[in-house]
Coordinates of C-alpha atoms in Angstrom, one line a residue:
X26 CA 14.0 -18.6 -20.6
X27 CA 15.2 -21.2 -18.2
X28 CA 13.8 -22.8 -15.2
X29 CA 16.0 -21.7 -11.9
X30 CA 15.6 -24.8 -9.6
X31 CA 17.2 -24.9 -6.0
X32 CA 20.2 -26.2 -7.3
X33 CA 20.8 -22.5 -9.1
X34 CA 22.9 -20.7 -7.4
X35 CA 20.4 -18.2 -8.0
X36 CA 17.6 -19.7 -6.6
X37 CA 18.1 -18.6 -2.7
X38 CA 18.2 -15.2 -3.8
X39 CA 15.6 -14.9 -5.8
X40 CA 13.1 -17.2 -3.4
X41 CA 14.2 -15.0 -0.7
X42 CA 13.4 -11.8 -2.1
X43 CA 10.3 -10.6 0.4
X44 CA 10.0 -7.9 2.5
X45 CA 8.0 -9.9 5.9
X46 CA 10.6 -12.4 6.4
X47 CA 8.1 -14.5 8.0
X48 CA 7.0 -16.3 5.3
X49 CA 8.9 -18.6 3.7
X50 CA 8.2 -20.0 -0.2
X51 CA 10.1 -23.3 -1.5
X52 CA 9.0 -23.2 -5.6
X53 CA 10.1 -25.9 -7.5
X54 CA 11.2 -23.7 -9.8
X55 CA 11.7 -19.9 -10.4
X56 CA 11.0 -18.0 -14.2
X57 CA 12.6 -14.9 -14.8
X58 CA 11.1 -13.4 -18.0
X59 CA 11.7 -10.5 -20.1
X60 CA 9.0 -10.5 -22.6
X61 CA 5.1 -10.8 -22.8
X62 CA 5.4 -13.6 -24.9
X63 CA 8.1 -15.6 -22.1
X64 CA 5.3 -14.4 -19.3
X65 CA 2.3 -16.3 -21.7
X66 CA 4.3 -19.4 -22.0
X67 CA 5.6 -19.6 -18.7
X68 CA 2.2 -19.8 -17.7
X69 CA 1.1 -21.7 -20.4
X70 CA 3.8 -24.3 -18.9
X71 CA 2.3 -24.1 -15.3
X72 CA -1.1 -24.5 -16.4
X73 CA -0.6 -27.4 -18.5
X74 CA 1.2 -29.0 -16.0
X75 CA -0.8 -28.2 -13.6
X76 CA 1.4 -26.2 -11.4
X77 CA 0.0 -23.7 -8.8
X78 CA 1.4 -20.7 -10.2
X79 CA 1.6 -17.0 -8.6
X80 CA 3.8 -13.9 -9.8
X81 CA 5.8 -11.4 -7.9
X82 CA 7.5 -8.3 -8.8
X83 CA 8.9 -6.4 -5.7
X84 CA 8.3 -9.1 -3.2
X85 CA 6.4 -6.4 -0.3
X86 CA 3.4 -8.4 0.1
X87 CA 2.4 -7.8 4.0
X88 CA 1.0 -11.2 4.0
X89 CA 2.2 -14.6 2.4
X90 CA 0.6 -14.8 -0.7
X91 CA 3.7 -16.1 -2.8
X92 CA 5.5 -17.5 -0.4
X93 CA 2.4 -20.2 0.0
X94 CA 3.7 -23.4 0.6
X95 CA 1.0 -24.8 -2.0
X96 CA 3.3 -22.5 -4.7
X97 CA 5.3 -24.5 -7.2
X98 CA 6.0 -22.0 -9.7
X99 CA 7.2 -18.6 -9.2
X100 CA 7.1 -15.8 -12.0
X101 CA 9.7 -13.0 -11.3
X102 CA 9.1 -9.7 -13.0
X103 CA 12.4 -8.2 -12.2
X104 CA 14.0 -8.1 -15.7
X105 CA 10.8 -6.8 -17.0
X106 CA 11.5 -2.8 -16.0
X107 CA 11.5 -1.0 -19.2
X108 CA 9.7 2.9 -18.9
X109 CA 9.4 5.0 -21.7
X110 CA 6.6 7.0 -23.3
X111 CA 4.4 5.5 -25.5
X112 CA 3.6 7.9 -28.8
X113 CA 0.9 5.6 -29.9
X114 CA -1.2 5.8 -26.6
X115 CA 0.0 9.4 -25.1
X116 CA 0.7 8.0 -22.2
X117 CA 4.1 6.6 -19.9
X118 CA 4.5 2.2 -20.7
X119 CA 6.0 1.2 -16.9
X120 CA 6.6 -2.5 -17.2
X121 CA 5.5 -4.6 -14.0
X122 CA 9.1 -5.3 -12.8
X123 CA 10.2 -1.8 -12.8
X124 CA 10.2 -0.5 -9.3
X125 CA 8.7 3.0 -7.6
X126 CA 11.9 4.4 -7.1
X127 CA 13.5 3.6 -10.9
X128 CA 9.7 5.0 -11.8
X129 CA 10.0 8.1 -10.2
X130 CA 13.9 8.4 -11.5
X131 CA 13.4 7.9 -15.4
X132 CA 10.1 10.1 -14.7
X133 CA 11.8 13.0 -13.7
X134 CA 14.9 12.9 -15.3
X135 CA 13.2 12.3 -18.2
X136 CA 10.1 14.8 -18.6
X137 CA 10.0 16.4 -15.2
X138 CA 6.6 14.9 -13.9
X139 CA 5.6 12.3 -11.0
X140 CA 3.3 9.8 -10.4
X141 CA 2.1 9.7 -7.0
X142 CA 2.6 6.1 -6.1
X143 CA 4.1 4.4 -2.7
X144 CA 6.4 5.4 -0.2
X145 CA 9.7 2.7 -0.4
X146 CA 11.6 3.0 -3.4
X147 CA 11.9 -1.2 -3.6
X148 CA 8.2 -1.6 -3.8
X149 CA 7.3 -3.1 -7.2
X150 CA 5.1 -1.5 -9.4
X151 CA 3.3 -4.6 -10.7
X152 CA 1.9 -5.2 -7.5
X153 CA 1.4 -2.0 -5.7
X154 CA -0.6 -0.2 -9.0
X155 CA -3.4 -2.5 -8.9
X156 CA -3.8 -2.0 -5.1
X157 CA -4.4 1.8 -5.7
X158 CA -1.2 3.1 -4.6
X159 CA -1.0 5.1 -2.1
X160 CA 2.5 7.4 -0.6
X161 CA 3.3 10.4 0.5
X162 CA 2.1 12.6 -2.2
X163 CA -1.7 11.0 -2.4
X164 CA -3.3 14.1 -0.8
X165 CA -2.2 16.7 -3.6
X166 CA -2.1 14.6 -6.7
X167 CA -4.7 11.6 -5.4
X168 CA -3.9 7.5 -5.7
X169 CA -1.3 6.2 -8.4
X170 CA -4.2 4.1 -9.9
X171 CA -6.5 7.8 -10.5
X172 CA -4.1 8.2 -13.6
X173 CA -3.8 4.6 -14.6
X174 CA -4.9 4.4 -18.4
X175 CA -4.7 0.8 -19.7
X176 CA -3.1 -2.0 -18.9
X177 CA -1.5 -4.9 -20.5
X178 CA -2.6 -8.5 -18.8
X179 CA -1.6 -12.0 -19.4
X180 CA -4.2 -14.9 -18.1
X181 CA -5.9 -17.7 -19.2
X182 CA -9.4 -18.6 -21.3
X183 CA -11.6 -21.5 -19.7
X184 CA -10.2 -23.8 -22.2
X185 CA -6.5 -23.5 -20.6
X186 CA -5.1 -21.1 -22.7
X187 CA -2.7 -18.1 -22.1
X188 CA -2.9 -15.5 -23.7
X189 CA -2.7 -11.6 -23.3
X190 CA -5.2 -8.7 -23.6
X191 CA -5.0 -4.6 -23.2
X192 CA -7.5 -3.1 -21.2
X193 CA -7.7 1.1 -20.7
X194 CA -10.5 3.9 -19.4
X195 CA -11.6 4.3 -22.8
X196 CA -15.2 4.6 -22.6
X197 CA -15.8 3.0 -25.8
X198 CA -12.7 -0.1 -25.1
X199 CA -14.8 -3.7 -24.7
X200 CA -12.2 -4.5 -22.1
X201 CA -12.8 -1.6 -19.7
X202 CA -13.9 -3.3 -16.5
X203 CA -10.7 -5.2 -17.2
X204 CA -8.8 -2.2 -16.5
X205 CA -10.8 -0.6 -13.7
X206 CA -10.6 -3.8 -11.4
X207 CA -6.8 -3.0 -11.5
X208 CA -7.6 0.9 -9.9
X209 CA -7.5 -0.6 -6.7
X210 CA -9.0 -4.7 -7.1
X211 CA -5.8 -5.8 -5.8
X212 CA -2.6 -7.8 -7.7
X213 CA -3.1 -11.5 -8.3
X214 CA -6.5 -11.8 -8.7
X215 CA -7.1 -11.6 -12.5
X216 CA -3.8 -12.1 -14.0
X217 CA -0.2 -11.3 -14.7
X218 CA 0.1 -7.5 -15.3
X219 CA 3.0 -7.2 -17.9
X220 CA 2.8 -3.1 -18.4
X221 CA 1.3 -0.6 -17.5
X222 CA 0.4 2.7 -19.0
X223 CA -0.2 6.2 -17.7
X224 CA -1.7 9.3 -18.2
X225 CA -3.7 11.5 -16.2
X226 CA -7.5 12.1 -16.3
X227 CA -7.5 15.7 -17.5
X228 CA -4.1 15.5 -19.7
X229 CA -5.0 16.6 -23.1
X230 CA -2.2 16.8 -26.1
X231 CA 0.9 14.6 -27.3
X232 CA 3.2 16.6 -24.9
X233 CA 4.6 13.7 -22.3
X234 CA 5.5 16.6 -20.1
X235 CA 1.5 17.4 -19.8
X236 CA 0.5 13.9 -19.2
X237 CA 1.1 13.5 -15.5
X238 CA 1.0 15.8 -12.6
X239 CA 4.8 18.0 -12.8
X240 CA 7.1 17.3 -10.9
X241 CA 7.7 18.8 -7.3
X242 CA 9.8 21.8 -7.4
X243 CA 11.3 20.5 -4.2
X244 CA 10.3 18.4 -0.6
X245 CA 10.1 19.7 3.0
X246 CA 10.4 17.4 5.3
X247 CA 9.8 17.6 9.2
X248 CA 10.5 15.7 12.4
X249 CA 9.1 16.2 16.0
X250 CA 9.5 13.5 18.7
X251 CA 9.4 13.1 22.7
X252 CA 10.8 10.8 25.1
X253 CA 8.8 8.7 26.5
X254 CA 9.6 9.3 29.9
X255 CA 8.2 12.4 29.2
X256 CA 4.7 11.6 28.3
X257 CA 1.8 10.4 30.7
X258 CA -1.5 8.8 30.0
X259 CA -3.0 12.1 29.6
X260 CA -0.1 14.1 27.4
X261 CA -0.8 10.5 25.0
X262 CA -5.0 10.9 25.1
X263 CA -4.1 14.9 24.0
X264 CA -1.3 14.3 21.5
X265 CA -3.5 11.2 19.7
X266 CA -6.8 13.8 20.0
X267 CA -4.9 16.8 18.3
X268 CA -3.4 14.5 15.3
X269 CA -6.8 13.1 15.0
X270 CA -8.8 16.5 15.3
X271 CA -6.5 18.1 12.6
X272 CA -6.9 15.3 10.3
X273 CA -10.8 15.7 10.9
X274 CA -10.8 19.6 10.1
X275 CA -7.7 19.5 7.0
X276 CA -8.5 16.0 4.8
X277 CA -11.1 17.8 2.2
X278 CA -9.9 18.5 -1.4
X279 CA -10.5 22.0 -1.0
X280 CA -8.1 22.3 2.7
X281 CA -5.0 24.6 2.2
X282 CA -2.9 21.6 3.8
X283 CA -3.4 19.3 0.6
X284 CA 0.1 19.8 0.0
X285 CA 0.8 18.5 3.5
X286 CA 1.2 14.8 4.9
X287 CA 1.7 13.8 8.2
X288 CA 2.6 10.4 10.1
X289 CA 2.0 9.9 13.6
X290 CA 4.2 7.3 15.2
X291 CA 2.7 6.0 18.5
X292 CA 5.3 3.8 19.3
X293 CA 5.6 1.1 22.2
X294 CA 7.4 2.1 24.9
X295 CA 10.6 -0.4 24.2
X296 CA 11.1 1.6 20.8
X297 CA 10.9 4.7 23.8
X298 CA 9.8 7.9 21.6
X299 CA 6.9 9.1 19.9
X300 CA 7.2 10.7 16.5
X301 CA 6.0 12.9 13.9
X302 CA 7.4 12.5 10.2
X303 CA 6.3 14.1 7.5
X304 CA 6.3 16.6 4.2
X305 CA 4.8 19.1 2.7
X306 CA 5.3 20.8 -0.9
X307 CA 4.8 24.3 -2.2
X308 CA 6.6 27.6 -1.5
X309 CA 4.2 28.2 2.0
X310 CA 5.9 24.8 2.8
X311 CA 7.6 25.8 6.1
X312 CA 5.0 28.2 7.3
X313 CA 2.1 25.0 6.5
X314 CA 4.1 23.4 8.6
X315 CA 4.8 25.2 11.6
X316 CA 0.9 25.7 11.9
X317 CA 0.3 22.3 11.9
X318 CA 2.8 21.3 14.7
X319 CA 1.4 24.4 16.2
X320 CA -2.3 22.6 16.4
X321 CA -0.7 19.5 17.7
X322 CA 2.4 20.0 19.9
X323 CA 1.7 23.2 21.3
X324 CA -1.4 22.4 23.3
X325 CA 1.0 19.7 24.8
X326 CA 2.8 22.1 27.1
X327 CA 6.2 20.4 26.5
X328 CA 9.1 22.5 24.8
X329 CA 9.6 21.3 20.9
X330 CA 11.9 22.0 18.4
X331 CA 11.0 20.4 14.7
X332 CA 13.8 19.8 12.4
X333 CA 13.0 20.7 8.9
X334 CA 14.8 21.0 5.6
X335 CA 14.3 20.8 2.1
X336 CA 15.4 19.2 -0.6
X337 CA 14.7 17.6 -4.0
X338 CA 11.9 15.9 -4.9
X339 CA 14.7 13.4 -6.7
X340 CA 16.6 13.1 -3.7
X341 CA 13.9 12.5 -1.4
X342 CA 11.5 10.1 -3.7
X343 CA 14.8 7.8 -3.6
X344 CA 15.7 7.8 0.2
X345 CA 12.5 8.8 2.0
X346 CA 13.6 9.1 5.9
X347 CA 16.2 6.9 5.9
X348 CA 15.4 6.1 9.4
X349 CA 12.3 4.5 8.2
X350 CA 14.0 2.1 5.4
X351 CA 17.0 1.8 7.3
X352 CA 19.4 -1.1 7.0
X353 CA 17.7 -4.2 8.6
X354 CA 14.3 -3.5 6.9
X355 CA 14.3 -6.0 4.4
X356 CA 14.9 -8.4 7.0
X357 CA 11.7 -7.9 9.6
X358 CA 9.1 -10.6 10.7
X359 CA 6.0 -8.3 11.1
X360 CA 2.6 -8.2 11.5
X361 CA 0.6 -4.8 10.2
X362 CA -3.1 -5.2 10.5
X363 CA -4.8 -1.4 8.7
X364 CA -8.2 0.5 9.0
X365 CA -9.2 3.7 7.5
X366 CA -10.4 6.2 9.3
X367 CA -13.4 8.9 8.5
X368 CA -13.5 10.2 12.2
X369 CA -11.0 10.1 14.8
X370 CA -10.4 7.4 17.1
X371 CA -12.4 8.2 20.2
X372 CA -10.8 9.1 23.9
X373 CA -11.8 5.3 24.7
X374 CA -9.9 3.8 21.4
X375 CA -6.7 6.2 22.5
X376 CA -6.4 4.6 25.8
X377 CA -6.8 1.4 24.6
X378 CA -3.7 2.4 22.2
X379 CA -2.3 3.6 25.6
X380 CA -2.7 0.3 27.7
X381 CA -0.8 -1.9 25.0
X382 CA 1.7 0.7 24.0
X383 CA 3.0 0.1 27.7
X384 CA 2.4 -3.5 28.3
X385 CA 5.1 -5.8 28.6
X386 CA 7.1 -7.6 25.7
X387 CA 10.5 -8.1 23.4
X388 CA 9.3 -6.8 20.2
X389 CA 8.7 -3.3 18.5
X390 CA 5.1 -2.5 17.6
X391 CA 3.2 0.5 17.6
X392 CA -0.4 2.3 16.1
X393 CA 0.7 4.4 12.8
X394 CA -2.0 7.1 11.7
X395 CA -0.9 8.5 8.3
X396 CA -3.0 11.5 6.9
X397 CA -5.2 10.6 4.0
X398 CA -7.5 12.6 1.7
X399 CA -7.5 15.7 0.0
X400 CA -7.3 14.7 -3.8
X401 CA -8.2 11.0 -3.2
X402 CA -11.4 11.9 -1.9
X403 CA -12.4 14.1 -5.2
X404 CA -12.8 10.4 -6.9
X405 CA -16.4 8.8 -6.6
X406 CA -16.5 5.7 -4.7
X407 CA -17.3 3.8 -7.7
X408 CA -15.1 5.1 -10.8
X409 CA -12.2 3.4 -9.6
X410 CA -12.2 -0.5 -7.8
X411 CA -10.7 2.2 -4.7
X412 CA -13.7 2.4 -2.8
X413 CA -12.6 4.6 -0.1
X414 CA -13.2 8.3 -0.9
X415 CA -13.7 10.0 1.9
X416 CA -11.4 9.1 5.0
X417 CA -9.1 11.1 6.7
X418 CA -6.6 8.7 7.7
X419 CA -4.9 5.3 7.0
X420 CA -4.2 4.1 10.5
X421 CA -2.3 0.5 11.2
X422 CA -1.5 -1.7 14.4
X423 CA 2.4 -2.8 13.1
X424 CA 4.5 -5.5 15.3
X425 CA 7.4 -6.6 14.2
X426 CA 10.2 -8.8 16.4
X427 CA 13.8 -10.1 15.4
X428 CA 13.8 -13.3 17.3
X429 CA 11.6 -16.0 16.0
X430 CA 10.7 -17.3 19.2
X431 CA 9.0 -13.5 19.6
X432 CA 6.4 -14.5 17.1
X433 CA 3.8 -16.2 19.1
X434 CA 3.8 -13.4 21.5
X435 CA 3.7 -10.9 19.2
X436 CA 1.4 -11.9 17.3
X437 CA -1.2 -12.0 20.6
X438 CA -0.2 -8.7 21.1
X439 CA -0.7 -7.0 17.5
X440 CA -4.3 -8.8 17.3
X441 CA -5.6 -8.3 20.6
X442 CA -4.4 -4.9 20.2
X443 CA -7.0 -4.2 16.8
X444 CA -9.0 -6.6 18.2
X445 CA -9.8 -3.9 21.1
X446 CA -9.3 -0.8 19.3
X447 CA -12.7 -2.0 17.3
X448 CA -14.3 -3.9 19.6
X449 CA -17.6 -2.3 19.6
X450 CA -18.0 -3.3 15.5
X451 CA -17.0 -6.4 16.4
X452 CA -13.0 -6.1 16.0
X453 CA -12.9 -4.8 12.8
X454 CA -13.2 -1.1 11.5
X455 CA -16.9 -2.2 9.3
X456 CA -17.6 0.9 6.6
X457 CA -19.4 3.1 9.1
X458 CA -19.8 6.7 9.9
X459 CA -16.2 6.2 12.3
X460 CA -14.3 3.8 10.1
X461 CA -14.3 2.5 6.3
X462 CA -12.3 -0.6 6.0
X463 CA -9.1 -1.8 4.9
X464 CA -6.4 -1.3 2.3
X465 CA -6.1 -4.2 0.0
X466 CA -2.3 -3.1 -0.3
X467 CA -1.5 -4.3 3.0
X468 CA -3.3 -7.0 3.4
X469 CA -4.3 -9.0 6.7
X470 CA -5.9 -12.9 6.7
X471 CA -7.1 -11.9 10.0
X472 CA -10.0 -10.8 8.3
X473 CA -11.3 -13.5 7.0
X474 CA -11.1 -15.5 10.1
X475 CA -14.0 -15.7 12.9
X476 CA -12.1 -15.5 15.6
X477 CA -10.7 -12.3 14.6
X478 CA -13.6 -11.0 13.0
X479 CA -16.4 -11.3 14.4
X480 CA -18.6 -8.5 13.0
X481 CA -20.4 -10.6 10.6
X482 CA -19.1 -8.6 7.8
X483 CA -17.0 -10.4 5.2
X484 CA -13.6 -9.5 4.6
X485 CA -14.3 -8.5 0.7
X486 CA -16.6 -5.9 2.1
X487 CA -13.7 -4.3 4.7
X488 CA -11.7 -4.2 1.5
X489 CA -13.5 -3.3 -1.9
X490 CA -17.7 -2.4 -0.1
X491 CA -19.9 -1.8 -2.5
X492 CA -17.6 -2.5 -5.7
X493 CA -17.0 -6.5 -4.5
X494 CA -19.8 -8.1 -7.2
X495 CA -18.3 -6.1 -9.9
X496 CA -14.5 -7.2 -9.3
X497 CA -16.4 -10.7 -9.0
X498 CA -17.6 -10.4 -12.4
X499 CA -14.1 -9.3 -13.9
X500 CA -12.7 -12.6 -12.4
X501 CA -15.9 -15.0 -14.1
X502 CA -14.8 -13.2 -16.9
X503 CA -11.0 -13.0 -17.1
X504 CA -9.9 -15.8 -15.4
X505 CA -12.6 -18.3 -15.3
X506 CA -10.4 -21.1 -14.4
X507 CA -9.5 -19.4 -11.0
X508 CA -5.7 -20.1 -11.8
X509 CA -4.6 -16.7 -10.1
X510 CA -5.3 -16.8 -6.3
X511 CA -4.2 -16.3 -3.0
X512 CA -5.4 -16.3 0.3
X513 CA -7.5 -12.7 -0.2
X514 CA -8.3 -13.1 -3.5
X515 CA -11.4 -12.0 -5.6
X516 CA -14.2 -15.2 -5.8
X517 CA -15.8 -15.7 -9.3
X518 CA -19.6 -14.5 -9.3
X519 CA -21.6 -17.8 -8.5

């Protein structure tokens, strides 16, 4: 396994492969390995050298975690993408380099059954799984991490050496917290994460085609969207209120809209519509969703006419709206900053969404509410390091501008922006009755700053609440040297 220096004609590529193009990493050198035994001496190198180490596998870290400056040594899963199904365990083997699209390929074509994980097909397994993993499927078959078995981690024992270890749900494995702190603790915090291996909660039997959910037998998709022009202050407060009052009344397990999710897009005016994208599954597919633009258009007064068509679940899981991933996406500077929602936002919060939707400015932003629940909420709060169980949306302020010299501006924008929307917790969304925190999948330093956040509640509580001290002890434990860190990352138990 050789070192890929900047004098590799390899090297741009491969330190270049990020989704935010606004962070830019300069390693000394690059490792691409194949095996578990290259990733334990590769790091076995780094640490004995000394080297600030961190690992990547499909580069769509929101923030700059391995594109630190402080990085020397980069650890590239890319060649590690094998999937198969593993006779031993009874459960799908997804090495950490394979991506979510190649995952939800071999899946299908292979045994006919999903696992509900993201919503770009680029995004890497490695890091997304140990987030939680959440797409556009989460409300009928729950978070990607609820039907995580074991997995397969290399780190490194407080005398300095690598080494790797397999963790699953087993009740009786010694290792267990070692796998639950990867349902949801966040990628980079205890380890390099070689494999992974799945199998639902409730699959009994050797049959791989009974070990995860099956398959959709196919994907409706819908669109709705209005001019701005068209749309004053109080057509915004209505349409915002309606997406947030159907949320409110159709996010429990038990709702007959499960099968549905839904994205608001309230976008700035220089972008000049607002949209509605999303799918639903199941033969009452069309007839789910007419009722639910029904709830939220209709009320509006303007004329509407959705467009909806169905097609595979194949097709689909590899070019979601192709408007969203469209050419160009790979190559934004942007700034999301998230909060879940368990009630919707207020009248007040909606016109403060209004007031910098309009303002003045050369970038593309917007607020992005996403429908969340249903089978992620049937999870207790503490059987997975996913401590979010009962919220009815993921909601995010996004900016995102073309033009470096946009960035300074943009950024005031995006964080005075969530800085507003939450200003009565103190500019965060603090775990109360209206909001419940952050996503650890998309990830915002904001958080940890006092000028940002001044709520007097630390960041690791906005992300992981209640389960914090236990991912603390999984780090003491598993990687007592601190070698794997980043900017958000878990703090050894003092």
């Amino acid at each position: 396994m050789e070192k890929i220096t900047p004098k590799d004609l390899r090297y741009p590529d491969l330190a270049g492969k990020r989704f935010n193009k606004r962070f830019t990493g300069k390693p000394e050198y690059i490792r691409l390995p194949t095996t578990t035994q290259e990733v334990i001496a590769a790091v076995q190198e780094a640490v004995t050298s000394k080297k600030r180490l961190v690992v990547r596998s499909g580069g769509h870290c929101l923030e700059g975690f391995v594109s630190d400056p402080a990085v020397q040594v980069l650890l590239d899963m890319s060649l590690m993408t094998d999937i198969h199904y593993d006779t031993e365990r009874s459960a799908f083997a997804v090495e950490a380099g394979a991506t979510v699209g190649e995952m939800y390929r071999r899946l299908f074509l292979g045994w006919g059954v999903v696992l509900p994980a993201g919503e770009h097909p680029g995004i890497g397994v490695g890091g997304h799984i140990a987030g939680g993993a959440f797409g556009f499927i989460c409300r009928e078959y729950g978070l990607a991490a609820d039907h995580l078995y074991g997995l397969e981690l290399v780190t490194v024992d407080a005398s300095g050496k690598a080494y790797s270890v397999i963790a699953t749900r087993e009740a009786n494995d010694p290792n267990r917290e070692l796998w639950w702190a990867h349902t949801g603790g966040g990628a980079g915090n205890f380890g390099i994460v070689t494999r992974f291996w799945f199998r639902s909660p409730g699959a009994v039997g050797a049959d791989p085609a009974a070990a995860l959910p099956k398959a959709p037998a196919s994907i409706t998709t819908f669109r709705l969207g209005w001019d701005w022009k068209d749309i004053d202050e109080q057509l915004f407060i209505r349409l915002a209120r309606n997406f947030g009052e159907w949320g409110y009344k159709n996010s429990a397990p038990d709702s007959p809209y499960t099968p549905l999710f839904s994205l608001l897009f309230l976008n700035h005016r220089n972008i000049g519509r607002l949209e509605i994208k999303g799918l639903c599954l199941g033969p009452k597919a069309a007839e789910l969703i007419n009722e639910h633009l029904a709830a939220i258009a209709g009320p509006l007064g303007l004329p509407y006419t959705p467009q909806i068509e169905e097609t595979s679940w194949l097709r689909f899981a590899l070019n979601p709206f192709p408007e969203l991933f469209q050419p160009g996406y790979d190559n934004v500077l942007a700034k999301p900053k998230d909060a879940f929602l368990r009630q919707p936002f207020t009248d007040s919060q909606i016109a403060t969404a209004y007031k910098y939707l309009n303002m003045e400015g050369s970038f593309g932003g917007g607020l992005g509410m996403a429908t969340y629940g249903g089978k992620v909420n049937t999870v207790p709060p503490e059987a997975t390091a996913s401590a979010q169980r009962d919220c009815i949306f993921d909601t995010a302020c996004n900016v995102g501008w073309g033009d470096p010299s946009a960035e300074a501006a943009a950024l005031t924008w995006v964080r005075d922006f969530y800085k507003e929307l939450f200003i009565k917790t103190g500019g965060v969304p603090v775990p109360n009755e209206q909001t419940d925190g952050c996503m650890i999948n998309h990830p915002d330093i904001d958080l940890k700053d006092p000028e940002w956040n001044q709520s007097g509640v630390p960041w690791h509580t906005l992300y992981y609440k209640e389960n914090y001290p236990r991912l603390q002890n999984v780090k003491s434990k598993w990687d007592p040297l601190n070698i794997f860190q980043h900017a958000l990352s878990v703090e050894a138990a003092k």
